[in-house]
PDB file of C-alpha atoms in Angstrom:
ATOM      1  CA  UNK S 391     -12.391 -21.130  -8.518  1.00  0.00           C
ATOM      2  CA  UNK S 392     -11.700 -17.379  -8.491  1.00  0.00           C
ATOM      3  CA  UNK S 393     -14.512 -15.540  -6.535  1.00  0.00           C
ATOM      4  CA  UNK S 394     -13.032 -12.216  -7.613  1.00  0.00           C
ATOM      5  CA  UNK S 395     -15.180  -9.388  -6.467  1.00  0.00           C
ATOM      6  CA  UNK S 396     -14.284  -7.249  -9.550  1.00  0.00           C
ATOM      7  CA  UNK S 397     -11.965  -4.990  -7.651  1.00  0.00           C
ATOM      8  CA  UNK S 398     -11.412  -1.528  -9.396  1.00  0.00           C
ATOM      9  CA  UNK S 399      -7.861  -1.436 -10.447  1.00  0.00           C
ATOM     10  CA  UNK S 400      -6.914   1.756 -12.097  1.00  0.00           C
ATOM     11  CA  UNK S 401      -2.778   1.528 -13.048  1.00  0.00           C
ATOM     12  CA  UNK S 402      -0.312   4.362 -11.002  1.00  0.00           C
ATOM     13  CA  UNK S 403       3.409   4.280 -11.934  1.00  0.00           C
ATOM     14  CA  UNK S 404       5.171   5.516  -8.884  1.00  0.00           C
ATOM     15  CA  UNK S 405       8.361   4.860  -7.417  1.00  0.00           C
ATOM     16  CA  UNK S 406       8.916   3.918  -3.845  1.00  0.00           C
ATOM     17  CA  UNK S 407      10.762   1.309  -1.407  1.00  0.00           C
ATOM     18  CA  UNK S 408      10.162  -1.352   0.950  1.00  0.00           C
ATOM     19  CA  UNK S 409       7.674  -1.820   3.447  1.00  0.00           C
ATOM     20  CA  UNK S 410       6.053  -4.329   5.824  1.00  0.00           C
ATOM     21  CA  UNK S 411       3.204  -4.659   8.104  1.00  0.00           C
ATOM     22  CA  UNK S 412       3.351  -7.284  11.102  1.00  0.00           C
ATOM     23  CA  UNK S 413       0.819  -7.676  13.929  1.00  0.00           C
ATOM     24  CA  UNK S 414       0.555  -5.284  16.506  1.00  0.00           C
ATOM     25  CA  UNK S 415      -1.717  -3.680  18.704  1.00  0.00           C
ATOM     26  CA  UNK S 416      -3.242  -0.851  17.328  1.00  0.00           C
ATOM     27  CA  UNK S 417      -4.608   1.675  19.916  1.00  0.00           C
ATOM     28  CA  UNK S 418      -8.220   0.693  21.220  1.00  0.00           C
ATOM     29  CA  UNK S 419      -8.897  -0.419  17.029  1.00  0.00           C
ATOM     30  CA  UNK S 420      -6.420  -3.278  17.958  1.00  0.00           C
ATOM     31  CA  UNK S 421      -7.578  -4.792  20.881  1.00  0.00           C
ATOM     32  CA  UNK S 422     -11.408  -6.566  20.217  1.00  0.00           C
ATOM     33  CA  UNK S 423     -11.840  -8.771  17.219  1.00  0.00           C
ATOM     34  CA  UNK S 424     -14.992  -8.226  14.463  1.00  0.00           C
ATOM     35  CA  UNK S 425     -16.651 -10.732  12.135  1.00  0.00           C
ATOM     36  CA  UNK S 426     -16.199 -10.499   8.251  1.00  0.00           C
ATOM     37  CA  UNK S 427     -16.008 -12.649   5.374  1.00  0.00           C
ATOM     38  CA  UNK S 428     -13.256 -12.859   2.687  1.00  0.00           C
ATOM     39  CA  UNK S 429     -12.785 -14.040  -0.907  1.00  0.00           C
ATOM     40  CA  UNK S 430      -9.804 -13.528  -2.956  1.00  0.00           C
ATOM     41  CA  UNK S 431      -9.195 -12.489  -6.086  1.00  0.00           C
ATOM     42  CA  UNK S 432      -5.976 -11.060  -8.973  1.00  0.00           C
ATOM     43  CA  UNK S 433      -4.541 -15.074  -9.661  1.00  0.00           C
ATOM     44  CA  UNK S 434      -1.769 -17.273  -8.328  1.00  0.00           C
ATOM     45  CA  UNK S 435       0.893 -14.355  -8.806  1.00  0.00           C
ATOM     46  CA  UNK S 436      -1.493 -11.134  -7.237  1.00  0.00           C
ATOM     47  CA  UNK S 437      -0.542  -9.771 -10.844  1.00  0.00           C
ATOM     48  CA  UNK S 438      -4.507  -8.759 -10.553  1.00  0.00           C
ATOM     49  CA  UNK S 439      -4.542  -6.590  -7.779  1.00  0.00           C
ATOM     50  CA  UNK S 440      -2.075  -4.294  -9.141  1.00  0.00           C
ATOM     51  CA  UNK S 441      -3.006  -0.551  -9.653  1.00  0.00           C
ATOM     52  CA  UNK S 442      -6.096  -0.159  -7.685  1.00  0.00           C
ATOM     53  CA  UNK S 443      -8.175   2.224  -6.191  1.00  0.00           C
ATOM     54  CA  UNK S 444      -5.679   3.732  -3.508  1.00  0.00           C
ATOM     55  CA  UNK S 445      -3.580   4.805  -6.577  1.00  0.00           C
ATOM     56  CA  UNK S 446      -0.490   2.793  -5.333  1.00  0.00           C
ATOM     57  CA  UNK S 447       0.557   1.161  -8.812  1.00  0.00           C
ATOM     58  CA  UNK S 448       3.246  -1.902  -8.647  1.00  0.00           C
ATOM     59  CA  UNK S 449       2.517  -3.366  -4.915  1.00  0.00           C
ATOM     60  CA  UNK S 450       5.570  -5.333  -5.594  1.00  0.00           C
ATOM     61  CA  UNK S 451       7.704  -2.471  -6.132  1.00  0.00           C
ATOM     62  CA  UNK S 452       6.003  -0.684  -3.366  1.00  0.00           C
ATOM     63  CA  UNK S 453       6.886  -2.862  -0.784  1.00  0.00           C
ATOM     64  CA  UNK S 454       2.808  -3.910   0.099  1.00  0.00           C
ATOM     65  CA  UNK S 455       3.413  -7.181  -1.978  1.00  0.00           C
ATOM     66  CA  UNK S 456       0.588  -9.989  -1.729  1.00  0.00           C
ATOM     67  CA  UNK S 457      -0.044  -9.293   1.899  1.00  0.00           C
ATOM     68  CA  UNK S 458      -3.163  -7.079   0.473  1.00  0.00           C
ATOM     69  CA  UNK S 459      -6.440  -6.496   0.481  1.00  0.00           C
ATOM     70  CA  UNK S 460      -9.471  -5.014  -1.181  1.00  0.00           C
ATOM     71  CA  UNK S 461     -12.391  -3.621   1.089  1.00  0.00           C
ATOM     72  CA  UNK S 462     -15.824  -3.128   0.552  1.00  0.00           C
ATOM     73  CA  UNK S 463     -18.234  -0.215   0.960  1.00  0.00           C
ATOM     74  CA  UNK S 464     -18.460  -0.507   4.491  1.00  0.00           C
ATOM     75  CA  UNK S 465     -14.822  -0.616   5.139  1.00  0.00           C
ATOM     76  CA  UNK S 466     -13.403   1.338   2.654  1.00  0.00           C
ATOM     77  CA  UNK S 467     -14.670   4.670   3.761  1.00  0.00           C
ATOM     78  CA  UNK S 468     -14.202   6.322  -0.155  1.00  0.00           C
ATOM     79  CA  UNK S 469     -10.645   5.530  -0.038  1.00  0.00           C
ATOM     80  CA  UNK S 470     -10.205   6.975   3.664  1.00  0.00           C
ATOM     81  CA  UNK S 471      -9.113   3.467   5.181  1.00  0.00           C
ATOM     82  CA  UNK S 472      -6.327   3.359   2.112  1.00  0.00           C
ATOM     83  CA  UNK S 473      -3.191   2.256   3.909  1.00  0.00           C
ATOM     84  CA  UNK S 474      -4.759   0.645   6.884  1.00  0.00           C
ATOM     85  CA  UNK S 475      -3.700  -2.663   8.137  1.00  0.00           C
ATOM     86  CA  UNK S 476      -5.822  -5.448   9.306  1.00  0.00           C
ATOM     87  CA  UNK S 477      -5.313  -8.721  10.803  1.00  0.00           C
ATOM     88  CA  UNK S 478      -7.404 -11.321   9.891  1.00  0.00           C
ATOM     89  CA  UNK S 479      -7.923 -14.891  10.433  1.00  0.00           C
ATOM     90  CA  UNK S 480     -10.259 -17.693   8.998  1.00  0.00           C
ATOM     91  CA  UNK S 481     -12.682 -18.742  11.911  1.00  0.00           C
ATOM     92  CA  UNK S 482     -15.791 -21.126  11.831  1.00  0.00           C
ATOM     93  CA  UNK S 483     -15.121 -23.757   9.021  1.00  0.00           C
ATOM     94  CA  UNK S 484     -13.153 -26.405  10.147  1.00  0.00           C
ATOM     95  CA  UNK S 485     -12.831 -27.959   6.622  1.00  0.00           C
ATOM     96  CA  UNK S 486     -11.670 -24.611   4.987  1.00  0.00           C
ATOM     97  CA  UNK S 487      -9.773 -22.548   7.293  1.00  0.00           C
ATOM     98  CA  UNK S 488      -6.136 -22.708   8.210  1.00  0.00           C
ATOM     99  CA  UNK S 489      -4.284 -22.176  11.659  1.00  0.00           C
ATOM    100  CA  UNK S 490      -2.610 -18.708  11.743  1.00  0.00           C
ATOM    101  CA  UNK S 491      -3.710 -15.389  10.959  1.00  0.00           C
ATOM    102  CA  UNK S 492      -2.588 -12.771   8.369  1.00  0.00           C
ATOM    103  CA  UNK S 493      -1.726  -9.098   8.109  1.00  0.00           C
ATOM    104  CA  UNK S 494      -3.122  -7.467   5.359  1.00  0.00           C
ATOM    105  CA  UNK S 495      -2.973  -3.577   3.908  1.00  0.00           C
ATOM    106  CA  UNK S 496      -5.727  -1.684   2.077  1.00  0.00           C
ATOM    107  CA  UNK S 497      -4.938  -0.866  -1.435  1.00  0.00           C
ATOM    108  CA  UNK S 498      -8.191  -1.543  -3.125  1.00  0.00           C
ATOM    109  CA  UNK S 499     -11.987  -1.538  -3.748  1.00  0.00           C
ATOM    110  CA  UNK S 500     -14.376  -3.748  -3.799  1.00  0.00           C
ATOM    111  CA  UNK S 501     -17.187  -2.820  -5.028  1.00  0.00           C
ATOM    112  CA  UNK S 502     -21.071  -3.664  -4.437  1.00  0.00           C
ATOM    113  CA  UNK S 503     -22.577  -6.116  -7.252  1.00  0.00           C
ATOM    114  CA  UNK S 504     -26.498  -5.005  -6.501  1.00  0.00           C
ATOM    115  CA  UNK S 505     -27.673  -7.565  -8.899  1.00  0.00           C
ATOM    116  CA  UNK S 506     -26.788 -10.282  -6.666  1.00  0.00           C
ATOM    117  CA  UNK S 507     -27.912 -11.116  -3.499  1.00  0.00           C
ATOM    118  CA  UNK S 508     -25.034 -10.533  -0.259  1.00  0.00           C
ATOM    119  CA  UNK S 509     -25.484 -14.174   0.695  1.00  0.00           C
ATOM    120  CA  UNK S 510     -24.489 -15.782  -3.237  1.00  0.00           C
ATOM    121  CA  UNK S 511     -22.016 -13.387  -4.985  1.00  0.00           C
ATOM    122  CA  UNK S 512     -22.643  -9.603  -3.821  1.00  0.00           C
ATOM    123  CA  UNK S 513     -20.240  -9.821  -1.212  1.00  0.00           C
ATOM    124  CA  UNK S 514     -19.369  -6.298  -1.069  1.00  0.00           C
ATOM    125  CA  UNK S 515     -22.540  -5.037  -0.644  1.00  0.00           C
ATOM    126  CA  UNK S 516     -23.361  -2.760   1.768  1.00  0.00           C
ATOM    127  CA  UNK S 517     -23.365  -2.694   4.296  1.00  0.00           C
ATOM    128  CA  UNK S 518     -21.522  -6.282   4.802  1.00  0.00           C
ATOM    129  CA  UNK S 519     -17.850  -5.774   5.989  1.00  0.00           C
ATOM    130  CA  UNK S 520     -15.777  -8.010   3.234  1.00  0.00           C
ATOM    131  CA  UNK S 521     -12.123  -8.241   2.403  1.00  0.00           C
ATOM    132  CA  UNK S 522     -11.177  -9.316  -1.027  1.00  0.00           C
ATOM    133  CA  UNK S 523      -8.023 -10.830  -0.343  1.00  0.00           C
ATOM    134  CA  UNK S 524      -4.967 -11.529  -3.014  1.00  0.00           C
ATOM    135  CA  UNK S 525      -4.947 -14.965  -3.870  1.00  0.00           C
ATOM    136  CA  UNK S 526      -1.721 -16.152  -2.284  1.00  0.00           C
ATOM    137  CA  UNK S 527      -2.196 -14.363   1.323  1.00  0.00           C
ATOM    138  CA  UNK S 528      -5.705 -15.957   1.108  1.00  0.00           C
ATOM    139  CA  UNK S 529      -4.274 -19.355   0.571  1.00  0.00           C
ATOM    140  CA  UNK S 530      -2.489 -18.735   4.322  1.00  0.00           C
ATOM    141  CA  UNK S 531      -5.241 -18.846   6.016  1.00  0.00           C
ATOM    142  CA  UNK S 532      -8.050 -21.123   4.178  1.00  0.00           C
ATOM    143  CA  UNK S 533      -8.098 -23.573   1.506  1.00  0.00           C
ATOM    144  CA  UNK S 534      -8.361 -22.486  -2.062  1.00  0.00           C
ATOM    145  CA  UNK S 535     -11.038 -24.313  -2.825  1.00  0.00           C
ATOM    146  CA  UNK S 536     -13.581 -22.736  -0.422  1.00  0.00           C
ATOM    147  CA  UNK S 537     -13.793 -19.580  -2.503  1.00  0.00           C
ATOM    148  CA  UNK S 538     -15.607 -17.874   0.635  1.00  0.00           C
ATOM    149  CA  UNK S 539     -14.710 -17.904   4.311  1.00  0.00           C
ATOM    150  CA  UNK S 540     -15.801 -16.616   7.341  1.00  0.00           C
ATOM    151  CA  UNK S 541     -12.990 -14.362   9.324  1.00  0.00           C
ATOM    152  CA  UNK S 542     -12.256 -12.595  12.243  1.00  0.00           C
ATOM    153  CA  UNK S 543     -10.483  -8.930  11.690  1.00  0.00           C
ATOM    154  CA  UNK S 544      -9.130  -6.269  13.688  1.00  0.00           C
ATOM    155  CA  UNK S 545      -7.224  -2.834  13.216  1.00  0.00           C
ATOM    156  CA  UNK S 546      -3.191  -3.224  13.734  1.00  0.00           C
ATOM    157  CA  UNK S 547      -0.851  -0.992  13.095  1.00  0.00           C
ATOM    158  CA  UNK S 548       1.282  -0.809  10.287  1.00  0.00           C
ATOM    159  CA  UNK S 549       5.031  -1.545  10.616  1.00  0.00           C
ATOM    160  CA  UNK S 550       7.321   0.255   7.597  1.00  0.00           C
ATOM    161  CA  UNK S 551      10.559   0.250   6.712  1.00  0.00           C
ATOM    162  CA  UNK S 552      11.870   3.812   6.061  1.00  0.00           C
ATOM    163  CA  UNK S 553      10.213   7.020   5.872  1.00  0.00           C
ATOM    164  CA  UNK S 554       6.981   8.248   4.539  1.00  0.00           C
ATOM    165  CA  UNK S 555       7.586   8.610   0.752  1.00  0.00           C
ATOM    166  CA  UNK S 556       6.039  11.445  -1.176  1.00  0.00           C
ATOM    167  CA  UNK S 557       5.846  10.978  -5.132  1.00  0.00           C
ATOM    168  CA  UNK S 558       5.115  14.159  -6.317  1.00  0.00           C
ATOM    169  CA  UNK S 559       3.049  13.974 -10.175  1.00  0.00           C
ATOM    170  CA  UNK S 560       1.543  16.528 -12.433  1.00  0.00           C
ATOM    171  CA  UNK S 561       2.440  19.837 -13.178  1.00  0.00           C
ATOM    172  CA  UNK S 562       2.955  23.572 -12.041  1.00  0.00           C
ATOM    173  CA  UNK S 563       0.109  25.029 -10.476  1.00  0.00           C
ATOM    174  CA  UNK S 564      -1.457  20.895 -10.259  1.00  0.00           C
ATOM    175  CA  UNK S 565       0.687  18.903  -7.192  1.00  0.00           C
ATOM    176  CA  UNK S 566      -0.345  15.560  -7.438  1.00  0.00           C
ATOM    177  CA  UNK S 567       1.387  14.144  -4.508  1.00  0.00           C
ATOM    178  CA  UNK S 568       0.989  10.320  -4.013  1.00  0.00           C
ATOM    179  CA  UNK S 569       1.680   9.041  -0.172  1.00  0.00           C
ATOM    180  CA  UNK S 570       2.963   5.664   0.713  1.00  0.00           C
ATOM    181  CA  UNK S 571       4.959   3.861   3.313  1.00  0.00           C
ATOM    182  CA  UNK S 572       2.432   5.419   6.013  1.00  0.00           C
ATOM    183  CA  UNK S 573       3.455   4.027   9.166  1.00  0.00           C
ATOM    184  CA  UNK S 574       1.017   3.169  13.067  1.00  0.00           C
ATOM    185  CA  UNK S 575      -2.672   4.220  11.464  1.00  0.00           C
ATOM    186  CA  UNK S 576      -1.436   3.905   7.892  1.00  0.00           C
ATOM    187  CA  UNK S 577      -4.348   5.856   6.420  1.00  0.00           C
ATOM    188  CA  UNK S 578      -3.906   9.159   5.688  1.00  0.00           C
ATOM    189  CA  UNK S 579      -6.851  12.103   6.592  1.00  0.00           C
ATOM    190  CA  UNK S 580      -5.152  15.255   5.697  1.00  0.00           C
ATOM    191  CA  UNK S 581      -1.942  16.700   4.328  1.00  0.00           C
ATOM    192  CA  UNK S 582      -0.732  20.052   4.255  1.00  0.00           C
ATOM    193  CA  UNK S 583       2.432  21.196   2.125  1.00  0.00           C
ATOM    194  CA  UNK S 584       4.586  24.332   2.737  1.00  0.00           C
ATOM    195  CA  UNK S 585       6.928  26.200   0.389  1.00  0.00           C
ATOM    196  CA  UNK S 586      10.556  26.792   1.582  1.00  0.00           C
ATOM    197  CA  UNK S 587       9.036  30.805   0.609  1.00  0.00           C
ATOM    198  CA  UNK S 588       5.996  30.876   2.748  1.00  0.00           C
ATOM    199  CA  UNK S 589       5.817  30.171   6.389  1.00  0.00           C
ATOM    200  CA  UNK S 590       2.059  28.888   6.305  1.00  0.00           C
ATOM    201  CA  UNK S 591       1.016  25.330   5.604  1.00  0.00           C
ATOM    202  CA  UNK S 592      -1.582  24.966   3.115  1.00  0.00           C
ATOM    203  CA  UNK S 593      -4.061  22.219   2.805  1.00  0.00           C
ATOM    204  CA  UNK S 594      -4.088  19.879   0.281  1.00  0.00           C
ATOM    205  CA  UNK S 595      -6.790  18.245  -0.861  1.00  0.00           C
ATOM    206  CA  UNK S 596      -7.629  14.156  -1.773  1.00  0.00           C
ATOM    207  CA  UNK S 597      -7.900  13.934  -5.068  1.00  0.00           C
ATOM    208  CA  UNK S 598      -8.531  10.210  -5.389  1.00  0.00           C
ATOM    209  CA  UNK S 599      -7.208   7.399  -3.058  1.00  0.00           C
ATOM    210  CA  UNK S 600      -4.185   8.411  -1.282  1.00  0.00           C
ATOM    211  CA  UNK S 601      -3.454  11.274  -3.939  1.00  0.00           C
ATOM    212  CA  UNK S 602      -3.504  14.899  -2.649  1.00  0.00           C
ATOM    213  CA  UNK S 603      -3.237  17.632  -4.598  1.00  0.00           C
ATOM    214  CA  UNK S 604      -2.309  21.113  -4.229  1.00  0.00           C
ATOM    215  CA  UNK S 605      -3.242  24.057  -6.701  1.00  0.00           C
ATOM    216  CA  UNK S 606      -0.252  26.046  -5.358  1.00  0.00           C
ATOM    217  CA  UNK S 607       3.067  27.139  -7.737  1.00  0.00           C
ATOM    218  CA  UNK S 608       5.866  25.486  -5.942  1.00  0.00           C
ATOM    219  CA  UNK S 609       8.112  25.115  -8.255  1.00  0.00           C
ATOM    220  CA  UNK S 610      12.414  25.665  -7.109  1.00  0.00           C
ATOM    221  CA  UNK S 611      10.907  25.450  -3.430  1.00  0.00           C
ATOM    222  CA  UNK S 612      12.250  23.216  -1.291  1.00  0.00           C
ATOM    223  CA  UNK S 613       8.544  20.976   0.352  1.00  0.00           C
ATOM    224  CA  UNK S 614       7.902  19.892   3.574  1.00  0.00           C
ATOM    225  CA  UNK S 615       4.706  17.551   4.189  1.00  0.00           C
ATOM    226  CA  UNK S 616       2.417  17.312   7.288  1.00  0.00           C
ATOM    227  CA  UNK S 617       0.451  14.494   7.456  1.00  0.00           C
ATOM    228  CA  UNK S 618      -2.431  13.647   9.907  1.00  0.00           C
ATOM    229  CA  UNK S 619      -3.506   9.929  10.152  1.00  0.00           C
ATOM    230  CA  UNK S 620      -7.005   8.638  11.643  1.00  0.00           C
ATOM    231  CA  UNK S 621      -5.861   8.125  15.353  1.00  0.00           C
ATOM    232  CA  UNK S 622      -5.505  12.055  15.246  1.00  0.00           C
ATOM    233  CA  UNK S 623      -1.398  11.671  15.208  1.00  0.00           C
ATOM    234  CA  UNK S 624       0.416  14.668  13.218  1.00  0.00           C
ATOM    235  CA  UNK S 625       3.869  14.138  11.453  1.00  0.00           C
ATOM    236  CA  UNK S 626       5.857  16.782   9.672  1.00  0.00           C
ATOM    237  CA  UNK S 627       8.681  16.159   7.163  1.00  0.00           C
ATOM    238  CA  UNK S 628      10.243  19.064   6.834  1.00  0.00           C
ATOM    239  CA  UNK S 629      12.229  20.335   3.157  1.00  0.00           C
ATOM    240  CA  UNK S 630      11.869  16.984   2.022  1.00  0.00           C
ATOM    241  CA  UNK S 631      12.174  17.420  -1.240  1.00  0.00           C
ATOM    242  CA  UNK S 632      14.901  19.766  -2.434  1.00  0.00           C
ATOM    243  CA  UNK S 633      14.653  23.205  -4.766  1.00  0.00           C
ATOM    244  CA  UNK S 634      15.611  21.693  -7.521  1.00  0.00           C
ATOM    245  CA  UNK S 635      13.123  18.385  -7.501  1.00  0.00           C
ATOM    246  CA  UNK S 636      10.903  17.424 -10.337  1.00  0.00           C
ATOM    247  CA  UNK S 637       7.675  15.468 -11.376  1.00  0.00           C
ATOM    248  CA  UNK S 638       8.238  11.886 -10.948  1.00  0.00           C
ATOM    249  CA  UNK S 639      10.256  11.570  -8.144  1.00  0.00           C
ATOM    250  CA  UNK S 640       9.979  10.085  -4.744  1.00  0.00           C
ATOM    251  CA  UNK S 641      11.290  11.807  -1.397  1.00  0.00           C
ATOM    252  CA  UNK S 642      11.717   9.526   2.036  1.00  0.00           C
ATOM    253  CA  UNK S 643      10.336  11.526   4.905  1.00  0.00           C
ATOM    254  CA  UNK S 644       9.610  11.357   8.931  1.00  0.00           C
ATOM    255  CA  UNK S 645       7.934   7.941   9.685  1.00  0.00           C
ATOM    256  CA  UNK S 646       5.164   7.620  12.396  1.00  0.00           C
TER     257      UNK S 646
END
């Protein structure tokens, strides 16, 4: 009984390493708990919740793994709240729910099924708040059987191993730069890139889930990243990425 809510998966190769989110207080987001409901969906394996609208490919190879989610309209803020971790916990049905809670990260949509009511299969419609969970961090907190649960959430900050890792796509004069790894807010506002030839930072702009793009030739510059997360915190990785880098590869940087 999958009770998939259709989450958009678009498929991202990228290259990147490990990280983990654990439970932690998270600023004021972090401290009071909010009511939700959450389904699961991508199979036994999470093989279905790969790609995705946050553009972060293989979650296995990632580092995100299973402990992931998909948000709906009202949570996913058009791919702002990309990165963001949540813990959540199955409240209110003694026959489904588990004992424990879960940490989950944002890597996907789910999106609004208007020909169905909110109450029997439009889940994700606004403006209910909804996580579509993968199937096996569901299973950790409710019986698989219940298909639907009621949960309590809250904002925590994310916990990653290493540095901020910038994947850098496209082509000259098109810098499609793919951020993972985000550590504390974990969802990216705004990113500015510099040139190891200019001394300004220029804005880049979101392209589509957590990839910014820059219109800029950079090419045989050494790039340094700043990146601004939603609790207002600035981080700057400076010449992370040598002169001589290329499409396709993935530079470690600073880590909130």
């Amino acid at each position: 009984m999958d009770f998939n809510c259709g989450s958009f998966n678009v498929v991202v190769v990228v290259m990147t390493l490990v990280s983990v989110a654990v439970v932690k207080g998270y600023g004021g987001e972090g401290e009071g708990w909010e009511t939700a409901h959450a389904t699961f969906y991508g199979g036994g394996d999470a093989s279905g919740t790969m790609g995705g609208a946050c553009g972060y490919g293989n979650l296995y190879s990632q580092g995100y793994g299973t402990n992931t989610a998909a948000l709906s309209t009202a949570l996913f803020n058009n791919g702002f709240a990309c990165g963001s971790c949540y813990e959540i916990k199955c409240v209110g049905d003694s026959n489904s729910c588990l004992p424990g809670s879960i940490v989950v990260t944002a890597t996907n949509f789910c999106p609004p099924n208007n020909a169905l009511p909110n109450n029997a299969g439009g889940w994700c419609n606004p403006p209910q708040q909804h996580f579509d969970l993968s199937q096996p961090v569901f299973q950790n907190i409710a019986q698989y059987k219940a298909g639907i649960v009621p949960v309590s959430y809250r904002r925590v900050a994310c916990n990653r191993n290493g540095g901020i890792r910038f994947t850098i796509n496209g082509h000259s004069y098109f810098n499609l730069v793919l951020i993972t790894n985000v550590g504390g807010a974990g969802d990216v506002q705004a990113v500015a890139i510099k040139g190891s030839r200019s001394t300004a930072w220029q804005a880049m702009s979101r392209n589509w889930g957590q990839n910014w793009q820059s219109n800029s030739y950079l090419d045989g510059q050494s790039l340094s990243f700043m990146v601004t997360t939603s609790d207002g915190r600035q981080l700057v990785s400076n010449n992370v990425a040598p002169p001589n880098w290329s499409f396709g590869q993935t530079f470690a940087g600073s880590q909130f």
